[in-house]
PDB file of C-alpha atoms in Angstrom:
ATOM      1  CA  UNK F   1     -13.389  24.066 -12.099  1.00  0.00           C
ATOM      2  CA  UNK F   2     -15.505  21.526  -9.898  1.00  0.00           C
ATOM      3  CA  UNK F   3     -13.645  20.333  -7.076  1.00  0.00           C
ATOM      4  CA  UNK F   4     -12.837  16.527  -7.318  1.00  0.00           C
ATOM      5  CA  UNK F   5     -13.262  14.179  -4.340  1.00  0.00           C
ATOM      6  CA  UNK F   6     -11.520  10.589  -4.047  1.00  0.00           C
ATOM      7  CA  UNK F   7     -12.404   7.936  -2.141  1.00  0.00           C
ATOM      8  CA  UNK F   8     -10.946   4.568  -2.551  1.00  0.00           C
ATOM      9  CA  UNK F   9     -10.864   1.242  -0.997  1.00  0.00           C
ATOM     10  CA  UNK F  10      -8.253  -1.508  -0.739  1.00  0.00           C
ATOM     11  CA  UNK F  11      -9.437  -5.341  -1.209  1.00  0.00           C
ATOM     12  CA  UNK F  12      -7.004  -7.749   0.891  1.00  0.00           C
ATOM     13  CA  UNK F  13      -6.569 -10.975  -0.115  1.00  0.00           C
ATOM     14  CA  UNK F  14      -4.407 -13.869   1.649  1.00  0.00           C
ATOM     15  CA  UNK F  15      -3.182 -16.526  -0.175  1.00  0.00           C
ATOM     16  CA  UNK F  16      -2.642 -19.468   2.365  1.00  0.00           C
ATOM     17  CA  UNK F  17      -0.208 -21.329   0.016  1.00  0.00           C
ATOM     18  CA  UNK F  18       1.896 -18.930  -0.811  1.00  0.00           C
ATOM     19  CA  UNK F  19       1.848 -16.866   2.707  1.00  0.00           C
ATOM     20  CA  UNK F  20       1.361 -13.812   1.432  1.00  0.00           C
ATOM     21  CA  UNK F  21      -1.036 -10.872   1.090  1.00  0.00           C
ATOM     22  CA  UNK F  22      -2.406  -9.108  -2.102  1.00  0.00           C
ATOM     23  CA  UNK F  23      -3.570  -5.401  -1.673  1.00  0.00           C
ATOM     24  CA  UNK F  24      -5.664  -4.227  -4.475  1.00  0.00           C
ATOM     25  CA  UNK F  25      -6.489  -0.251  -4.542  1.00  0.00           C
ATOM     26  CA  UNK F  26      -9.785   1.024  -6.306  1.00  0.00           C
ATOM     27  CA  UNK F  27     -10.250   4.602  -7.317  1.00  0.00           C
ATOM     28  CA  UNK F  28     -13.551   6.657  -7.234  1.00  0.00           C
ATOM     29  CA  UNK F  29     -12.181   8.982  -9.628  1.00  0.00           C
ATOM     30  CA  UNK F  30     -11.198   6.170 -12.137  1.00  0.00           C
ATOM     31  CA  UNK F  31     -13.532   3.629 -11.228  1.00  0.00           C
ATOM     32  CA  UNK F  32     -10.299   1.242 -11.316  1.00  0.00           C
ATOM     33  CA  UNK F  33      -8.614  -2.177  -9.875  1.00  0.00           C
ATOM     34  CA  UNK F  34      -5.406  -1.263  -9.383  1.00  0.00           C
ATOM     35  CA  UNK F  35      -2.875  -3.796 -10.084  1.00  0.00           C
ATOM     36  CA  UNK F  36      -2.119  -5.345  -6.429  1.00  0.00           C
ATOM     37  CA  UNK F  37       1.402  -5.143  -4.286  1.00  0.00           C
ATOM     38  CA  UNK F  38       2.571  -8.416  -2.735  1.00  0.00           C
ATOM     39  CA  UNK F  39       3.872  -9.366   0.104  1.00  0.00           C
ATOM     40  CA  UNK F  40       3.909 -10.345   4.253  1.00  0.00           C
ATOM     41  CA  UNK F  41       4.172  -9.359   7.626  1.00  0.00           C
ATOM     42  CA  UNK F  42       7.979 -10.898   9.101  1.00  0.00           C
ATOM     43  CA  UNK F  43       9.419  -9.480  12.164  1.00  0.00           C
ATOM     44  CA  UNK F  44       6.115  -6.815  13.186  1.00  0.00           C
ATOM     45  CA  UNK F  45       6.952  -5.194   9.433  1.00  0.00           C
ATOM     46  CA  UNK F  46       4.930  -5.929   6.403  1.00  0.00           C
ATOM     47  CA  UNK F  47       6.556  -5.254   2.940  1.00  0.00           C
ATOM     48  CA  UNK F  48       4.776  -5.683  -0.387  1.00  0.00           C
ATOM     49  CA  UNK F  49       5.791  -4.499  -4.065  1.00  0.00           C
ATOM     50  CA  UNK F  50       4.055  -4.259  -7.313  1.00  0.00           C
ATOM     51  CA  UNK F  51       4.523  -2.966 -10.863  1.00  0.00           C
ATOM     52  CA  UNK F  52       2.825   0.259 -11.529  1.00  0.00           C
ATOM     53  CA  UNK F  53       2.990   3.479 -13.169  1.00  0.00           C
ATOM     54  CA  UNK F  54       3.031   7.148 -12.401  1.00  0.00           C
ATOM     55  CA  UNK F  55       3.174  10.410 -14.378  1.00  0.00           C
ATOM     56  CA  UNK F  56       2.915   7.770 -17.685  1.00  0.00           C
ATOM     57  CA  UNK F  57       6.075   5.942 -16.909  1.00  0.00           C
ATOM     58  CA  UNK F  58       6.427   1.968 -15.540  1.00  0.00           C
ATOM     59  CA  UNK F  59       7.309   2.380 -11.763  1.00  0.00           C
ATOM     60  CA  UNK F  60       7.961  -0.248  -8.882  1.00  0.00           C
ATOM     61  CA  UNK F  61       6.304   0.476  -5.722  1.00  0.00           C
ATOM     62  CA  UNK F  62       6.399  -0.639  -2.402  1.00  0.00           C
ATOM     63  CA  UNK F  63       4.261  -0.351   0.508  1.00  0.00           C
ATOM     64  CA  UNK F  64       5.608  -0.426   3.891  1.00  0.00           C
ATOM     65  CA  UNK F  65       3.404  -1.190   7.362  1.00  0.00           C
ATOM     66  CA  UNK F  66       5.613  -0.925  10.554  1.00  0.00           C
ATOM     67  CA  UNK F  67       4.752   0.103  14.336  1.00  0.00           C
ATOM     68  CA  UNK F  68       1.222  -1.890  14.153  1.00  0.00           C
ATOM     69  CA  UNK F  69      -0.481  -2.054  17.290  1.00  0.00           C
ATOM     70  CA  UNK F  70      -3.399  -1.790  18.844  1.00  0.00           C
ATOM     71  CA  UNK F  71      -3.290   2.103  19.403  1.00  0.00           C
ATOM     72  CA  UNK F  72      -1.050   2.970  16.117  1.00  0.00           C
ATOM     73  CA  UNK F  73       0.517   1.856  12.806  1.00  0.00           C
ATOM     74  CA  UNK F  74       2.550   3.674   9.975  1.00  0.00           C
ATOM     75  CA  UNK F  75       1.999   2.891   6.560  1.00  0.00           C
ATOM     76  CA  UNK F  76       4.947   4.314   3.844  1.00  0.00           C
ATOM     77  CA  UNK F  77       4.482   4.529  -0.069  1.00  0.00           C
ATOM     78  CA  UNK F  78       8.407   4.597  -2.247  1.00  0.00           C
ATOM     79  CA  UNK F  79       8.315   4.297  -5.735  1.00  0.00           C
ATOM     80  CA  UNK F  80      11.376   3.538  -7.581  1.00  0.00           C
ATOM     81  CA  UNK F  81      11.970   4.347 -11.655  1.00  0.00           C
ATOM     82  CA  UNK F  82      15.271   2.286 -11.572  1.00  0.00           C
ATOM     83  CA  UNK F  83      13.532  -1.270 -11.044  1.00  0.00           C
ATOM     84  CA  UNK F  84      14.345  -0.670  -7.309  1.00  0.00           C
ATOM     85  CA  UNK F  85      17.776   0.918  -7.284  1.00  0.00           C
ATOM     86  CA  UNK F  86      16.561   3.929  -5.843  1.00  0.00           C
ATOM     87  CA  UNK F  87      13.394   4.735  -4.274  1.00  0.00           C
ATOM     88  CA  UNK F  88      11.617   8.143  -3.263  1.00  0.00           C
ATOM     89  CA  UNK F  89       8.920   7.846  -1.123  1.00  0.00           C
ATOM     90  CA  UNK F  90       6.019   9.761  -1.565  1.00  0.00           C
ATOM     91  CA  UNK F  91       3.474   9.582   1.363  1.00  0.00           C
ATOM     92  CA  UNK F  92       3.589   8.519   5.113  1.00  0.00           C
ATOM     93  CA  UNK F  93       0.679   8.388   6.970  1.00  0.00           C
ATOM     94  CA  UNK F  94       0.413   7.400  10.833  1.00  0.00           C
ATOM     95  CA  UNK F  95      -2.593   6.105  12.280  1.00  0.00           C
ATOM     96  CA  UNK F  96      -4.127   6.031  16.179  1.00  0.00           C
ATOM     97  CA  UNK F  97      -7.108   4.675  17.249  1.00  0.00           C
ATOM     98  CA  UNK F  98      -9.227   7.181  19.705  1.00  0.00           C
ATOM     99  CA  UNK F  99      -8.790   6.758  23.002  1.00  0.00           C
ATOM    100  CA  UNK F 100     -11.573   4.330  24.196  1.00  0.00           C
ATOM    101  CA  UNK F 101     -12.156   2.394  21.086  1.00  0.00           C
ATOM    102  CA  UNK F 102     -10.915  -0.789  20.795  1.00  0.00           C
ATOM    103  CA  UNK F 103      -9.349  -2.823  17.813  1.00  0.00           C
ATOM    104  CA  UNK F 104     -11.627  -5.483  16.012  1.00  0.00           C
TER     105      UNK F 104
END
């Protein structure tokens, strides 16, 4: 079996009105638009939620970026099955810029 290799990007939108972000995910390996999550930085934490599925059933997720900085930022993926009664989260990543880069 060939070995399969994603790459994706996310298109960021900001809607001034509204004051809030839309993150859209593409897929190599689908060649899809992902339906976006929504949402906005308050307090250093930005929180956005969408309608998705997984596995073939409906799903709510939410995408959580905390700790941004200039050296570092966490980014957290939850899904919930129970319209957001529960959620699981799936993946955590934490990022750090190279020492003697700079941001921008």
């Amino acid at each position: 079996m060939p070995h399969l290799s994603a790459k994706g990007a996310t298109l960021r939108l900001f809607d001034r009105e509204r004051e809030q972000w839309s993150l859209y995910w593409a897929s190599s390996i689908s060649g899809t638009l992902f339906p976006p999550v929504v949402g906005r930085f308050e307090g250093g934490i930005g929180t956005f939620h969408g309608d998705d599925t997984y596995d073939g059933k409906d799903i709510r997720a939410r995408f959580v970026w905390s700790g941004v900085s200039a050296t570092s930022a966490r980014w957290e993926q939850v899904f919930s099955v129970d319209a957001g009664d529960t959620w699981v989260t799936n993946w955590i990543m934490e990022f750090t810029r190279p020492s003697g880069t700079t941001a921008g």
